[in-house]
Amino acid sequence: MARSTAASTNANRERTESDFASVLASGTRVRGRVRGDGDLRIEGHIEGDVAVSGDLAIEDGAAVKGDVQAANVTVGGELTGDVSARGAVVIRATARVAGTMGGSEVSLEEGASFDGRIEAEFDLPPELTR
Amino acid sequence: MAQTIIGHGLTIEGEITSDDEVTVAGTVRGRLSSEGAVIVDTGAVVEADVSAGSLSVGGSVTGNVTASDRVDLLTGGRLVGDVKAARITIQDGASFKGNVDMDV
């Protein structure tokens, strides 16, 4: 059965379903460790750490208990654990998040529930470093 | 659509349960159970006991398999373990080592 698992090379943040090489659907539960290359979309439940080289999306209705590591991380569901992103962390309005968010930038939409720390690595603009 | 795809390059170690179809193109170690079909693509590695509605093996499966409907071992597929299923097909060019229990 041929399926496209080619990594998306476009820099566009807006992703469609087919861009994700891996999907853990809503009726799927994982207890254990998930790691590897490519993007991952989580719609189901995961108990355990997740580390992927591509982008990670935790959709509305999904639940993750564990630390996550990815390029860019988008959270629309429930996450209990620390996030370590090389790029951006986006916490959507539907998200319920507890943990430390680490990334080059972290954004929090209005309506999201968040309990934890934000550690964004960036340089302060010159007018603030005086 | 509630289809799960474990893509090429992704490894899951632990227990996976699903109420729908699961396609494995990467690696799974531990236990895999689905109420629907489990499809192990060419190049995929499953080192796990598998319980599913049906199982189609184009990659490599090491572990015991239980299917409520059927097991299809495709050309180039490899299955090492015992199979419990009402129906089983083994295509020319597939490798299989284990016992078959068709519940007769």
mmCIF file of C-alpha atoms in Angstrom:
data_model
loop_
_atom_site.group_PDB
_atom_site.id
_atom_site.type_symbol
_atom_site.label_atom_id
_atom_site.label_comp_id
_atom_site.label_asym_id
_atom_site.label_seq_id
_atom_site.Cartn_x
_atom_site.Cartn_y
_atom_site.Cartn_z
ATOM 1 C CA MET A 1 0.000 0.000 0.000
ATOM 2 C CA ALA A 2 1.694 3.131 -1.202
ATOM 3 C CA ARG A 3 1.480 6.105 1.047
ATOM 4 C CA SER A 4 3.263 9.395 0.881
ATOM 5 C CA THR A 5 5.677 9.631 3.766
ATOM 6 C CA ALA A 6 7.883 12.244 2.169
ATOM 7 C CA ALA A 7 8.817 14.978 4.559
ATOM 8 C CA SER A 8 7.251 18.272 3.717
ATOM 9 C CA THR A 9 9.866 20.731 2.616
ATOM 10 C CA ASN A 10 7.754 23.816 2.316
ATOM 11 C CA ALA A 11 8.211 26.381 5.020
ATOM 12 C CA ASN A 12 4.520 27.183 5.139
ATOM 13 C CA ARG A 13 3.149 26.905 8.668
ATOM 14 C CA GLU A 14 -0.355 26.111 7.481
ATOM 15 C CA ARG A 15 -0.383 22.366 7.123
ATOM 16 C CA THR A 16 -2.927 20.050 5.645
ATOM 17 C CA GLU A 17 -3.574 16.493 6.755
ATOM 18 C CA SER A 18 -1.399 14.862 4.126
ATOM 19 C CA ASP A 19 1.660 16.820 5.207
ATOM 20 C CA PHE A 20 1.867 14.830 8.413
ATOM 21 C CA ALA A 21 3.782 11.615 7.951
ATOM 22 C CA SER A 22 2.359 10.144 11.136
ATOM 23 C CA VAL A 23 -1.058 10.403 12.728
ATOM 24 C CA LEU A 24 -2.259 8.936 16.007
ATOM 25 C CA ALA A 25 -6.013 9.104 15.503
ATOM 26 C CA SER A 26 -8.672 9.873 18.090
ATOM 27 C CA GLY A 27 -9.468 6.247 18.911
ATOM 28 C CA THR A 28 -5.817 5.396 19.452
ATOM 29 C CA ARG A 29 -4.044 5.173 22.790
ATOM 30 C CA VAL A 30 -0.319 4.769 23.301
ATOM 31 C CA ARG A 31 1.376 3.897 26.551
ATOM 32 C CA GLY A 32 5.105 4.167 25.982
ATOM 33 C CA ARG A 33 7.667 6.135 24.084
ATOM 34 C CA VAL A 34 7.206 7.734 20.668
ATOM 35 C CA ARG A 35 10.242 8.993 18.798
ATOM 36 C CA GLY A 36 11.591 9.420 15.310
ATOM 37 C CA ASP A 37 11.773 11.527 12.179
ATOM 38 C CA GLY A 38 9.070 13.519 10.475
ATOM 39 C CA ASP A 39 5.952 15.279 11.598
ATOM 40 C CA LEU A 40 3.397 13.829 13.987
ATOM 41 C CA ARG A 41 -0.222 14.730 14.574
ATOM 42 C CA ILE A 42 -1.806 13.460 17.780
ATOM 43 C CA GLU A 43 -5.586 13.220 18.036
ATOM 44 C CA GLY A 44 -5.669 10.369 20.552
ATOM 45 C CA HIS A 45 -4.169 9.701 23.980
ATOM 46 C CA ILE A 46 -0.503 9.252 24.802
ATOM 47 C CA GLU A 47 1.066 8.409 28.128
ATOM 48 C CA GLY A 48 4.789 8.764 27.636
ATOM 49 C CA ASP A 49 7.423 10.973 26.104
ATOM 50 C CA VAL A 50 7.264 12.107 22.488
ATOM 51 C CA ALA A 51 10.311 13.215 20.503
ATOM 52 C CA VAL A 52 10.169 13.894 16.761
ATOM 53 C CA SER A 53 12.495 15.756 14.412
ATOM 54 C CA GLY A 54 9.618 17.438 12.582
ATOM 55 C CA ASP A 55 6.604 19.356 13.766
ATOM 56 C CA LEU A 56 4.230 18.099 16.427
ATOM 57 C CA ALA A 57 0.537 18.935 16.672
ATOM 58 C CA ILE A 58 -1.554 17.961 19.667
ATOM 59 C CA GLU A 59 -5.081 18.497 18.359
ATOM 60 C CA ASP A 60 -8.212 19.545 20.216
ATOM 61 C CA GLY A 61 -9.542 16.395 21.904
ATOM 62 C CA ALA A 62 -6.109 14.812 22.235
ATOM 63 C CA ALA A 63 -4.350 14.222 25.553
ATOM 64 C CA VAL A 64 -0.643 13.815 26.158
ATOM 65 C CA LYS A 65 0.957 13.026 29.510
ATOM 66 C CA GLY A 66 4.700 13.256 29.069
ATOM 67 C CA ASP A 67 7.480 15.493 27.854
ATOM 68 C CA VAL A 68 7.477 16.457 24.200
ATOM 69 C CA GLN A 69 10.309 17.484 21.936
ATOM 70 C CA ALA A 70 9.934 18.654 18.320
ATOM 71 C CA ALA A 71 10.788 21.380 15.827
ATOM 72 C CA ASN A 72 7.570 23.374 16.168
ATOM 73 C CA VAL A 73 4.848 22.424 18.624
ATOM 74 C CA THR A 74 1.153 23.320 18.368
ATOM 75 C CA VAL A 75 -1.142 22.405 21.243
ATOM 76 C CA GLY A 76 -4.920 22.476 20.897
ATOM 77 C CA GLY A 77 -5.676 19.681 23.329
ATOM 78 C CA GLU A 78 -4.540 18.606 26.770
ATOM 79 C CA LEU A 79 -0.855 18.422 27.623
ATOM 80 C CA THR A 80 0.717 17.613 30.979
ATOM 81 C CA GLY A 81 4.480 17.732 30.586
ATOM 82 C CA ASP A 82 7.344 19.884 29.433
ATOM 83 C CA VAL A 83 7.768 21.104 25.875
ATOM 84 C CA SER A 84 11.152 21.545 24.295
ATOM 85 C CA ALA A 85 10.908 23.008 20.789
ATOM 86 C CA ARG A 86 13.661 24.169 18.464
ATOM 87 C CA GLY A 87 11.171 26.533 16.894
ATOM 88 C CA ALA A 88 7.852 27.955 17.977
ATOM 89 C CA VAL A 89 5.385 26.738 20.576
ATOM 90 C CA VAL A 90 1.773 27.700 19.848
ATOM 91 C CA ILE A 91 -0.838 27.144 22.540
ATOM 92 C CA ARG A 92 -4.278 27.423 20.979
ATOM 93 C CA ALA A 93 -7.457 28.714 22.624
ATOM 94 C CA THR A 94 -8.786 25.173 23.158
ATOM 95 C CA ALA A 95 -5.643 23.939 24.937
ATOM 96 C CA ARG A 96 -5.229 22.919 28.553
ATOM 97 C CA VAL A 97 -1.548 22.837 29.315
ATOM 98 C CA ALA A 98 0.557 22.257 32.434
ATOM 99 C CA GLY A 99 4.332 22.312 32.242
ATOM 100 C CA THR A 100 7.354 24.271 31.120
ATOM 101 C CA MET A 101 7.217 25.571 27.546
ATOM 102 C CA GLY A 102 10.642 25.954 25.965
ATOM 103 C CA GLY A 103 11.106 27.269 22.446
ATOM 104 C CA SER A 104 12.457 30.070 20.297
ATOM 105 C CA GLU A 105 9.055 31.698 20.674
ATOM 106 C CA VAL A 106 5.977 30.833 22.675
ATOM 107 C CA SER A 107 2.496 32.138 21.949
ATOM 108 C CA LEU A 108 -0.589 31.701 24.034
ATOM 109 C CA GLU A 109 -4.025 32.321 22.564
ATOM 110 C CA GLU A 110 -6.839 33.864 24.549
ATOM 111 C CA GLY A 111 -8.976 31.178 26.190
ATOM 112 C CA ALA A 112 -6.180 28.667 26.694
ATOM 113 C CA SER A 113 -5.662 27.265 30.171
ATOM 114 C CA PHE A 114 -2.009 27.277 31.155
ATOM 115 C CA ASP A 115 -0.226 26.325 34.355
ATOM 116 C CA GLY A 116 3.538 26.460 34.219
ATOM 117 C CA ARG A 117 6.570 28.338 32.995
ATOM 118 C CA ILE A 118 7.493 29.852 29.652
ATOM 119 C CA GLU A 119 11.138 29.792 28.687
ATOM 120 C CA ALA A 120 11.580 31.440 25.315
ATOM 121 C CA GLU A 121 15.110 32.003 24.141
ATOM 122 C CA PHE A 122 15.407 35.322 22.374
ATOM 123 C CA ASP A 123 17.493 38.469 22.418
ATOM 124 C CA LEU A 124 15.896 41.495 23.994
ATOM 125 C CA PRO A 125 15.549 44.493 21.682
ATOM 126 C CA PRO A 126 18.390 47.012 22.212
ATOM 127 C CA GLU A 127 16.161 49.593 23.908
ATOM 128 C CA LEU A 128 15.464 47.105 26.709
ATOM 129 C CA THR A 129 19.061 46.053 27.304
ATOM 130 C CA ARG A 130 20.360 49.489 28.226
ATOM 131 C CA MET B 1 -11.512 9.646 9.558
ATOM 132 C CA ALA B 2 -9.913 7.996 12.490
ATOM 133 C CA GLN B 3 -7.025 6.304 10.813
ATOM 134 C CA THR B 4 -3.696 5.979 12.573
ATOM 135 C CA ILE B 5 -0.498 6.117 10.536
ATOM 136 C CA ILE B 6 2.854 5.353 12.123
ATOM 137 C CA GLY B 7 5.047 6.844 9.435
ATOM 138 C CA HIS B 8 8.415 5.782 8.140
ATOM 139 C CA GLY B 9 11.072 6.916 10.634
ATOM 140 C CA LEU B 10 8.750 6.887 13.634
ATOM 141 C CA THR B 11 9.306 4.380 16.454
ATOM 142 C CA ILE B 12 6.787 3.552 19.151
ATOM 143 C CA GLU B 13 7.874 1.455 22.106
ATOM 144 C CA GLY B 14 5.064 0.369 24.383
ATOM 145 C CA GLU B 15 1.434 -0.457 24.067
ATOM 146 C CA ILE B 16 -0.813 0.809 21.277
ATOM 147 C CA THR B 17 -4.557 0.270 21.269
ATOM 148 C CA SER B 18 -6.929 1.575 18.637
ATOM 149 C CA ASP B 19 -10.574 1.272 17.664
ATOM 150 C CA ASP B 20 -9.817 1.776 13.975
ATOM 151 C CA GLU B 21 -7.359 1.040 11.210
ATOM 152 C CA VAL B 22 -3.643 1.281 11.996
ATOM 153 C CA THR B 23 -1.015 1.516 9.273
ATOM 154 C CA VAL B 24 2.584 0.919 10.287
ATOM 155 C CA ALA B 25 5.349 2.162 7.993
ATOM 156 C CA GLY B 26 7.816 2.712 10.841
ATOM 157 C CA THR B 27 8.732 0.615 13.871
ATOM 158 C CA VAL B 28 6.558 -0.712 16.699
ATOM 159 C CA ARG B 29 7.874 -2.600 19.709
ATOM 160 C CA GLY B 30 5.673 -3.915 22.481
ATOM 161 C CA ARG B 31 2.010 -4.617 21.878
ATOM 162 C CA LEU B 32 -0.344 -3.515 19.143
ATOM 163 C CA SER B 33 -4.057 -4.085 19.257
ATOM 164 C CA SER B 34 -6.766 -2.697 17.024
ATOM 165 C CA GLU B 35 -10.426 -3.449 16.528
ATOM 166 C CA GLY B 36 -9.944 -2.705 12.850
ATOM 167 C CA ALA B 37 -7.356 -3.581 10.279
ATOM 168 C CA VAL B 38 -3.623 -3.471 10.932
ATOM 169 C CA ILE B 39 -1.499 -2.878 7.838
ATOM 170 C CA VAL B 40 2.241 -3.441 8.092
ATOM 171 C CA ASP B 41 3.753 -1.734 5.049
ATOM 172 C CA THR B 42 6.870 -2.779 3.166
ATOM 173 C CA GLY B 43 9.901 -1.729 5.196
ATOM 174 C CA ALA B 44 8.000 -1.541 8.474
ATOM 175 C CA VAL B 45 9.251 -3.436 11.520
ATOM 176 C CA VAL B 46 6.831 -4.737 14.143
ATOM 177 C CA GLU B 47 8.342 -6.543 17.102
ATOM 178 C CA ALA B 48 5.137 -6.950 19.015
ATOM 179 C CA ASP B 49 2.232 -9.215 19.705
ATOM 180 C CA VAL B 50 -0.541 -8.088 17.389
ATOM 181 C CA SER B 51 -4.239 -8.481 17.903
ATOM 182 C CA ALA B 52 -6.500 -7.069 15.210
ATOM 183 C CA GLY B 53 -9.608 -7.487 13.118
ATOM 184 C CA SER B 54 -7.400 -8.253 10.168
ATOM 185 C CA LEU B 55 -3.671 -8.092 9.562
ATOM 186 C CA SER B 56 -1.854 -7.509 6.310
ATOM 187 C CA VAL B 57 1.916 -7.995 6.380
ATOM 188 C CA GLY B 58 4.126 -6.490 3.677
ATOM 189 C CA GLY B 59 6.957 -5.729 6.091
ATOM 190 C CA SER B 60 8.361 -7.660 9.026
ATOM 191 C CA VAL B 61 6.393 -8.890 12.027
ATOM 192 C CA THR B 62 7.957 -10.749 14.942
ATOM 193 C CA GLY B 63 5.407 -11.761 17.537
ATOM 194 C CA ASN B 64 2.236 -13.712 18.011
ATOM 195 C CA VAL B 65 -0.735 -12.655 15.951
ATOM 196 C CA THR B 66 -4.431 -12.964 16.678
ATOM 197 C CA ALA B 67 -6.940 -11.776 14.093
ATOM 198 C CA SER B 68 -10.710 -12.075 14.421
ATOM 199 C CA ASP B 69 -11.094 -12.062 10.638
ATOM 200 C CA ARG B 70 -7.998 -12.751 8.554
ATOM 201 C CA VAL B 71 -4.231 -12.567 8.129
ATOM 202 C CA ASP B 72 -2.659 -11.860 4.736
ATOM 203 C CA LEU B 73 1.065 -12.380 4.340
ATOM 204 C CA LEU B 74 2.101 -10.514 1.192
ATOM 205 C CA THR B 75 5.013 -11.026 -1.182
ATOM 206 C CA GLY B 76 8.176 -9.777 0.523
ATOM 207 C CA GLY B 77 6.468 -9.886 3.919
ATOM 208 C CA ARG B 78 7.979 -11.731 6.833
ATOM 209 C CA LEU B 79 6.150 -13.149 9.826
ATOM 210 C CA VAL B 80 7.801 -15.008 12.706
ATOM 211 C CA GLY B 81 5.313 -16.072 15.349
ATOM 212 C CA ASP B 82 2.167 -18.035 15.910
ATOM 213 C CA VAL B 83 -0.976 -17.044 14.064
ATOM 214 C CA LYS B 84 -4.494 -17.490 15.321
ATOM 215 C CA ALA B 85 -7.019 -16.500 12.673
ATOM 216 C CA ALA B 86 -10.019 -17.952 10.885
ATOM 217 C CA ARG B 87 -8.461 -17.258 7.486
ATOM 218 C CA ILE B 88 -4.862 -16.908 6.409
ATOM 219 C CA THR B 89 -3.216 -16.371 3.038
ATOM 220 C CA ILE B 90 0.501 -16.598 2.337
ATOM 221 C CA GLN B 91 1.538 -15.176 -1.007
ATOM 222 C CA ASP B 92 4.379 -16.517 -3.112
ATOM 223 C CA GLY B 93 7.615 -14.891 -1.924
ATOM 224 C CA ALA B 94 6.495 -14.332 1.663
ATOM 225 C CA SER B 95 8.427 -15.758 4.625
ATOM 226 C CA PHE B 96 6.697 -17.410 7.545
ATOM 227 C CA LYS B 97 7.831 -19.316 10.605
ATOM 228 C CA GLY B 98 5.373 -20.346 13.269
ATOM 229 C CA ASN B 99 2.199 -22.228 13.939
ATOM 230 C CA VAL B 100 -1.197 -21.572 12.463
ATOM 231 C CA ASP B 101 -4.359 -22.098 14.491
ATOM 232 C CA MET B 102 -7.479 -21.662 12.358
ATOM 233 C CA ASP B 103 -9.727 -22.561 15.264
ATOM 234 C CA VAL B 104 -11.258 -25.661 13.621
#
